[in-house]
Amino acid sequence: MPESGQPLRQPQSCGELFRVFTLLALQGFGGVLAVAQHELVERQRWLTRDEFLEMLSVGQVLPGPNVVNISLMIGDRFFGWRGAASALVGMLAAPLVLMLALAMLYGRFADDPRVSGALRGMGAVSAGLVLAMAWKLVGSLKKNPLGLTTCLALGALTVGLVVGMRWPLAWVLAGLGPIAIGLAWWKLRP
Amino acid sequence: MTVPFHTADLLPLFLHFVMLSLLAVGGAITTAPDMHRYLVGEQHWLTDAQFTASVALAQAAPGPNVLFVAVLGYNVAGLPGAFVTMAGIMLPSTTLALWATRWGRSRRETRGVRAFTLGLAPLTLGLLLATGWVLTEPARDSPGAMLLVGLSTVVMARTRLSPMWLVALGAVAGAAGYA
């Protein structure tokens, strides 16, 4: 059950998948992940927060952008490969057209201090959006068989290695991943 | 100095991005250093400044961050270049993601798959915190920008307001010189 207690819904068609993913992609300044969790879990209620975190974890270790992998997984889950294609095209098409238009215009406005100021302001907000998403996901770790303390320790270690030690992501995942998965495997023993 | 781009170069450009697609664990942005090495250092199709501007522009516009790849392709070879780099970076990873998801979903109640997703969940949280921290970097010497970071964190964590309103607020505050 989602946290609000309201039942989950399902998209009615590939067209709806396309529309929702287009709208959420166009809101995603400086990254789409935070908008995706807001739109898919809280507004559309297609997934629970736990399911979103699960998809994010899988999307993270597969090659390719996380949000793109998540859109494929969600589309595929509801409408098979047609759904996956609808969600993927929704996620990419409109922002791509907009981005190429901006690339053509760029240079004419790059030196305007109001433009660079606006970009800085939007960047600050997008940092807040990502932090808020992390904050919300702490709740779903309470049910993790590893226990909240172990989870928070692993999370803190990840932050330390990425931010403090500046390890490449592949090393962090290759180093901590097997430990975390091994611990979970042991905790899940029948 | 840049070197002129020929139509025949589209194939090697495509293949290089196909290769990078499979290495892009954690997102396409993690392969940006290699794109720089190839496009600027080895082929001389872009200058250093063009490369940096392409990535910055993509970060500011809406949509998944992977679209910076299309801007790079566009600046190398116009619309065909954008098409080729995007197709290259997307095809292998999407195919693999779809296949792996289906494999995992049919076994999602097994101990192995559950240990995999539950074990990685705390690492995902850590990576989100790290991403949030890295994104605050340009804001750290400006009290106004840090206020925006804090405000949007609290509002998004506690309310159901659409993030679009906060992004708009950030744009207005920044344009007015408060970020």
Coordinates of C-alpha atoms in Angstrom, one line a residue:
Chain A
M1 CA 0.0 0.0 0.0
P2 CA 1.3 3.5 -0.7
E3 CA 2.0 5.7 2.3
S4 CA -1.2 7.8 1.7
G5 CA -3.3 4.7 2.1
Q6 CA -4.9 5.2 -1.3
P7 CA -4.9 2.2 -3.7
L8 CA -2.5 2.0 -6.6
R9 CA -3.7 2.8 -10.1
Q10 CA -2.6 1.6 -13.5
P11 CA -2.0 3.6 -16.7
Q12 CA -4.9 3.0 -19.1
S13 CA -3.0 3.0 -22.4
C14 CA 0.4 3.4 -24.0
G15 CA -0.8 6.9 -24.8
E16 CA -1.2 7.7 -21.1
L17 CA 2.3 6.3 -20.5
F18 CA 3.7 8.5 -23.2
R19 CA 1.9 11.6 -21.9
V20 CA 2.9 11.2 -18.3
F21 CA 6.6 10.5 -19.1
T22 CA 6.7 13.5 -21.5
L23 CA 5.3 15.8 -18.8
L24 CA 7.6 14.5 -16.1
A25 CA 10.7 14.8 -18.4
L26 CA 9.8 18.4 -19.2
Q27 CA 9.7 19.2 -15.5
G28 CA 13.1 17.7 -14.8
F29 CA 15.5 20.6 -14.7
G30 CA 19.0 19.3 -13.7
G31 CA 17.8 15.7 -13.6
V32 CA 14.5 13.8 -13.8
L33 CA 14.8 11.4 -10.9
A34 CA 13.2 13.5 -8.2
V35 CA 10.3 14.5 -10.5
A36 CA 9.9 10.9 -11.5
Q37 CA 9.4 9.7 -7.9
H38 CA 7.0 12.5 -7.2
E39 CA 4.9 12.0 -10.4
L40 CA 4.9 8.2 -10.5
V41 CA 4.6 7.4 -6.8
E42 CA 2.6 10.3 -5.3
R43 CA 0.6 11.8 -8.2
Q44 CA -0.1 8.9 -10.5
R45 CA 0.2 6.2 -7.8
W46 CA 1.5 3.6 -10.4
L47 CA 4.1 2.3 -7.9
T48 CA 4.7 2.2 -4.1
R49 CA 7.8 4.0 -2.8
D50 CA 9.4 0.6 -2.1
E51 CA 8.8 -0.5 -5.7
F52 CA 10.3 2.8 -6.9
L53 CA 13.4 2.3 -4.7
E54 CA 13.7 -1.3 -6.0
M55 CA 13.6 -0.2 -9.6
L56 CA 16.1 2.6 -8.9
S57 CA 18.5 0.1 -7.3
V58 CA 18.3 -2.2 -10.3
G59 CA 18.4 0.8 -12.8
Q60 CA 21.6 2.0 -11.0
V61 CA 23.6 -1.1 -11.5
L62 CA 22.6 -1.7 -15.1
P63 CA 24.4 0.4 -17.7
G64 CA 22.5 3.4 -19.0
P65 CA 20.8 6.4 -17.4
N66 CA 18.7 5.4 -14.3
V67 CA 15.6 7.3 -15.2
V68 CA 15.7 5.8 -18.7
N69 CA 16.0 2.3 -17.3
I70 CA 13.1 3.1 -14.8
S71 CA 10.9 4.3 -17.7
L72 CA 11.6 1.1 -19.6
M73 CA 10.8 -1.1 -16.6
I74 CA 7.5 0.7 -15.8
G75 CA 6.3 0.7 -19.4
D76 CA 7.2 -3.0 -19.8
R77 CA 5.5 -3.9 -16.6
F78 CA 2.1 -2.5 -17.8
F79 CA 2.1 -3.0 -21.6
G80 CA 5.1 -5.2 -22.5
W81 CA 7.6 -3.9 -25.1
R82 CA 5.0 -1.4 -26.6
G83 CA 4.7 0.2 -23.1
A84 CA 8.5 0.2 -22.7
A85 CA 8.8 2.0 -26.1
S86 CA 6.0 4.5 -25.3
A87 CA 7.6 5.4 -21.9
L88 CA 11.1 5.7 -23.4
V89 CA 10.0 7.9 -26.3
G90 CA 7.9 10.0 -23.9
M91 CA 11.0 10.5 -21.7
L92 CA 13.3 11.5 -24.5
A93 CA 11.5 13.0 -27.5
A94 CA 10.2 16.4 -26.3
P95 CA 13.3 17.2 -24.2
L96 CA 15.5 16.2 -27.1
V97 CA 13.8 18.6 -29.5
L98 CA 13.9 21.4 -26.9
M99 CA 17.5 20.7 -26.1
L100 CA 18.6 20.8 -29.8
A101 CA 16.7 24.1 -30.2
L102 CA 18.6 25.5 -27.2
A103 CA 21.9 24.2 -28.7
M104 CA 21.1 26.2 -31.9
L105 CA 20.2 29.3 -29.9
Y106 CA 23.1 29.0 -27.4
G107 CA 25.8 31.6 -27.7
R108 CA 23.3 34.4 -28.3
F109 CA 22.3 34.5 -24.6
A110 CA 25.1 32.9 -22.8
D111 CA 26.7 36.1 -21.6
D112 CA 23.5 37.6 -20.2
P113 CA 23.9 37.6 -16.3
R114 CA 20.1 37.1 -15.9
V115 CA 20.3 33.9 -17.9
S116 CA 23.3 32.5 -16.0
G117 CA 21.7 33.6 -12.7
A118 CA 18.5 31.8 -13.6
L119 CA 20.5 28.6 -14.4
R120 CA 22.2 28.8 -11.0
G121 CA 18.9 29.2 -9.2
M122 CA 17.4 26.2 -11.0
G123 CA 20.6 24.2 -10.2
A124 CA 20.2 25.0 -6.4
V125 CA 16.5 23.8 -6.5
S126 CA 17.4 20.6 -8.3
A127 CA 20.0 19.8 -5.6
G128 CA 17.2 20.2 -3.0
L129 CA 14.9 18.0 -5.0
V130 CA 17.4 15.1 -5.0
L131 CA 18.1 15.6 -1.2
A132 CA 14.3 15.5 -0.5
M133 CA 14.0 12.2 -2.4
A134 CA 16.8 10.7 -0.3
W135 CA 15.1 11.9 2.8
K136 CA 11.8 10.2 1.8
L137 CA 13.5 6.9 0.9
V138 CA 14.9 6.6 4.4
G139 CA 11.4 5.5 5.4
S140 CA 11.4 2.5 3.2
L141 CA 14.7 1.3 4.6
K142 CA 13.0 0.7 8.0
K143 CA 11.5 -2.5 6.5
N144 CA 14.8 -3.6 5.0
P145 CA 16.0 -7.0 6.5
L146 CA 19.5 -5.5 6.9
G147 CA 18.1 -3.3 9.7
L148 CA 18.0 0.5 9.7
T149 CA 21.4 0.9 11.4
T150 CA 23.2 -1.3 8.9
C151 CA 21.4 0.5 6.1
L152 CA 22.4 3.9 7.3
A153 CA 26.0 2.8 7.8
L154 CA 26.2 1.4 4.2
G155 CA 24.6 4.6 2.9
A156 CA 27.1 6.8 4.8
L157 CA 30.0 4.7 3.6
T158 CA 28.7 5.1 0.0
V159 CA 28.6 8.9 0.5
G160 CA 32.1 8.9 2.0
L161 CA 33.6 6.9 -0.8
V162 CA 31.9 8.9 -3.6
V163 CA 32.1 12.4 -2.1
G164 CA 35.1 12.1 0.3
M165 CA 37.4 9.6 -1.5
R166 CA 36.1 10.5 -5.1
W167 CA 36.0 6.8 -6.1
P168 CA 34.6 6.1 -9.5
L169 CA 31.0 4.8 -9.2
A170 CA 32.0 1.4 -10.7
W171 CA 34.5 0.8 -7.9
V172 CA 32.0 1.8 -5.2
L173 CA 29.4 -0.6 -6.6
A174 CA 32.0 -3.4 -7.1
G175 CA 33.4 -2.9 -3.6
L176 CA 30.3 -2.3 -1.4
G177 CA 27.7 -4.0 -3.6
P178 CA 28.8 -7.6 -3.0
I179 CA 29.1 -7.0 0.8
A180 CA 25.6 -5.5 1.0
I181 CA 24.0 -8.2 -1.2
G182 CA 25.9 -10.9 0.7
L183 CA 24.6 -9.5 4.0
A184 CA 21.0 -9.3 2.7
W185 CA 21.4 -12.9 1.3
W186 CA 22.4 -14.1 4.8
K187 CA 19.6 -12.1 6.6
L188 CA 17.1 -13.7 4.2
R189 CA 18.1 -17.2 4.9
P190 CA 15.0 -19.4 5.4
Chain B
M1 CA 41.7 23.7 -33.6
T2 CA 39.1 21.4 -34.9
V3 CA 39.3 18.9 -37.8
P4 CA 36.4 18.8 -40.4
F5 CA 33.9 16.0 -40.0
H6 CA 33.1 13.8 -43.0
T7 CA 29.9 11.7 -43.5
A8 CA 32.1 8.5 -43.3
D9 CA 33.0 9.5 -39.7
L10 CA 29.4 8.9 -38.6
L11 CA 30.1 5.2 -38.3
P12 CA 33.1 5.3 -35.9
L13 CA 31.3 8.0 -33.9
F14 CA 28.3 5.7 -33.6
L15 CA 30.4 2.7 -32.6
H16 CA 32.3 4.7 -30.0
F17 CA 29.0 5.6 -28.3
V18 CA 27.8 2.0 -28.5
M19 CA 30.9 0.9 -26.6
L20 CA 30.4 3.7 -24.0
S21 CA 26.8 2.7 -23.5
L22 CA 27.7 -0.6 -22.0
L23 CA 30.2 1.0 -19.7
A24 CA 27.8 3.7 -18.4
V25 CA 26.9 2.1 -15.1
G26 CA 25.5 4.9 -13.0
G27 CA 24.5 7.0 -15.9
A28 CA 25.9 8.4 -19.1
I29 CA 27.6 11.3 -17.3
T30 CA 30.1 8.9 -15.8
T31 CA 31.5 8.3 -19.3
A32 CA 31.9 12.0 -20.0
P33 CA 35.7 11.9 -19.4
D34 CA 36.1 9.3 -22.1
M35 CA 33.9 11.2 -24.5
H36 CA 36.2 14.2 -23.9
R37 CA 39.3 12.1 -24.6
Y38 CA 37.8 10.8 -27.9
L39 CA 36.1 13.9 -29.3
V40 CA 38.5 16.6 -28.2
G41 CA 41.8 14.8 -27.6
E42 CA 41.9 12.0 -30.3
Q43 CA 39.6 13.2 -33.1
H44 CA 39.8 17.0 -32.6
W45 CA 36.2 17.3 -33.7
L46 CA 35.4 19.7 -30.8
T47 CA 37.4 22.2 -28.8
D48 CA 37.7 22.0 -25.0
A49 CA 35.3 25.0 -24.6
Q50 CA 32.7 23.5 -27.0
F51 CA 32.8 20.3 -25.0
T52 CA 32.2 22.1 -21.6
A53 CA 29.5 24.3 -23.0
S54 CA 27.7 21.3 -24.4
V55 CA 27.5 19.6 -21.0
A56 CA 26.6 22.7 -19.1
L57 CA 23.7 23.5 -21.5
A58 CA 22.3 20.0 -21.2
Q59 CA 22.4 20.2 -17.4
A60 CA 20.3 23.4 -17.4
A61 CA 17.6 22.2 -19.8
P62 CA 14.8 19.8 -18.7
G63 CA 15.0 16.1 -19.4
P64 CA 17.3 13.3 -18.6
N65 CA 20.9 14.2 -18.3
V66 CA 21.9 11.7 -21.0
L67 CA 20.7 14.3 -23.6
F68 CA 24.1 16.1 -23.2
V69 CA 25.2 13.3 -25.6
A70 CA 22.9 14.6 -28.3
V71 CA 24.3 18.2 -27.8
L72 CA 27.8 16.8 -28.2
G73 CA 26.8 14.9 -31.4
Y74 CA 25.0 18.1 -32.7
N75 CA 28.1 20.2 -32.2
V76 CA 30.3 17.6 -33.9
A77 CA 28.1 16.9 -36.9
G78 CA 24.8 18.7 -36.8
L79 CA 21.5 16.8 -36.6
P80 CA 22.9 13.5 -38.1
G81 CA 25.6 13.7 -35.4
A82 CA 23.0 14.1 -32.7
F83 CA 21.0 11.2 -34.0
V84 CA 24.0 8.9 -34.2
T85 CA 25.4 9.6 -30.7
M86 CA 22.0 9.3 -29.1
A87 CA 21.2 6.0 -30.9
G88 CA 24.6 4.7 -30.0
I89 CA 24.4 5.5 -26.3
M90 CA 20.8 4.2 -26.0
L91 CA 20.5 1.0 -28.0
P92 CA 22.8 -1.4 -26.0
S93 CA 21.8 -0.2 -22.6
T94 CA 18.0 -0.2 -23.2
T95 CA 18.1 -3.7 -24.8
L96 CA 20.1 -5.0 -21.8
A97 CA 17.9 -3.2 -19.3
L98 CA 14.7 -4.6 -20.8
W99 CA 16.1 -8.1 -20.9
A100 CA 17.5 -8.0 -17.3
T101 CA 14.2 -6.6 -16.0
R102 CA 12.2 -9.4 -17.4
W103 CA 14.6 -12.0 -16.2
G104 CA 14.6 -10.4 -12.7
R105 CA 10.8 -10.0 -12.5
S106 CA 10.0 -13.6 -13.3
R107 CA 12.3 -14.4 -10.3
R108 CA 11.5 -11.5 -8.1
E109 CA 10.4 -13.6 -5.1
T110 CA 13.6 -15.7 -5.1
R111 CA 16.2 -15.2 -2.4
G112 CA 18.9 -14.2 -4.9
V113 CA 16.9 -11.4 -6.5
R114 CA 15.5 -10.1 -3.2
A115 CA 19.0 -10.0 -1.7
F116 CA 20.2 -8.1 -4.8
T117 CA 17.5 -5.4 -4.6
L118 CA 17.3 -5.1 -0.8
G119 CA 21.1 -5.1 -0.4
L120 CA 21.6 -2.4 -3.0
A121 CA 18.8 -0.1 -1.6
P122 CA 21.1 1.6 1.1
L123 CA 23.8 2.2 -1.5
T124 CA 21.2 3.8 -3.7
L125 CA 20.3 6.2 -0.9
G126 CA 24.0 7.0 -0.4
L127 CA 24.3 7.7 -4.1
L128 CA 21.3 10.1 -4.0
L129 CA 22.8 12.0 -1.1
A130 CA 26.2 12.2 -2.9
T131 CA 24.4 13.5 -6.0
G132 CA 22.5 16.1 -4.0
W133 CA 25.8 17.1 -2.4
V134 CA 27.7 17.4 -5.7
L135 CA 24.8 19.5 -7.1
T136 CA 25.0 22.0 -4.3
E137 CA 28.7 22.7 -5.2
P138 CA 28.0 25.9 -7.2
A139 CA 25.6 27.1 -4.5
R140 CA 27.9 26.8 -1.5
D141 CA 29.3 30.3 -1.6
S142 CA 25.9 32.0 -2.0
P143 CA 23.6 32.3 1.0
G144 CA 20.6 32.8 -1.3
A145 CA 21.3 29.7 -3.3
M146 CA 21.8 27.6 -0.1
L147 CA 18.5 29.0 1.1
L148 CA 16.9 27.7 -2.1
V149 CA 18.5 24.3 -1.6
G150 CA 17.1 24.1 2.0
L151 CA 13.7 25.4 1.1
S152 CA 13.2 23.0 -1.8
T153 CA 14.5 20.0 0.2
V154 CA 11.9 20.7 3.0
V155 CA 9.0 21.6 0.8
M156 CA 9.5 18.5 -1.4
A157 CA 10.0 16.2 1.5
R158 CA 6.9 17.5 3.4
T159 CA 4.4 18.5 0.8
R160 CA 3.0 17.2 -2.5
L161 CA 3.6 20.5 -4.4
S162 CA 4.8 20.0 -8.0
P163 CA 8.6 20.5 -8.2
M164 CA 8.0 22.7 -11.2
W165 CA 6.9 25.6 -9.0
L166 CA 10.2 25.4 -7.0
V167 CA 12.2 25.3 -10.2
A168 CA 10.3 28.4 -11.4
L169 CA 11.0 30.1 -8.1
G170 CA 14.7 29.2 -8.4
A171 CA 14.8 30.7 -12.0
V172 CA 13.2 33.9 -10.9
A173 CA 15.3 34.3 -7.8
G174 CA 18.5 33.5 -9.8
A175 CA 17.6 35.9 -12.6
A176 CA 17.0 38.7 -10.0
G177 CA 20.5 38.0 -8.7
Y178 CA 19.7 36.2 -5.4
A179 CA 21.4 32.9 -6.2

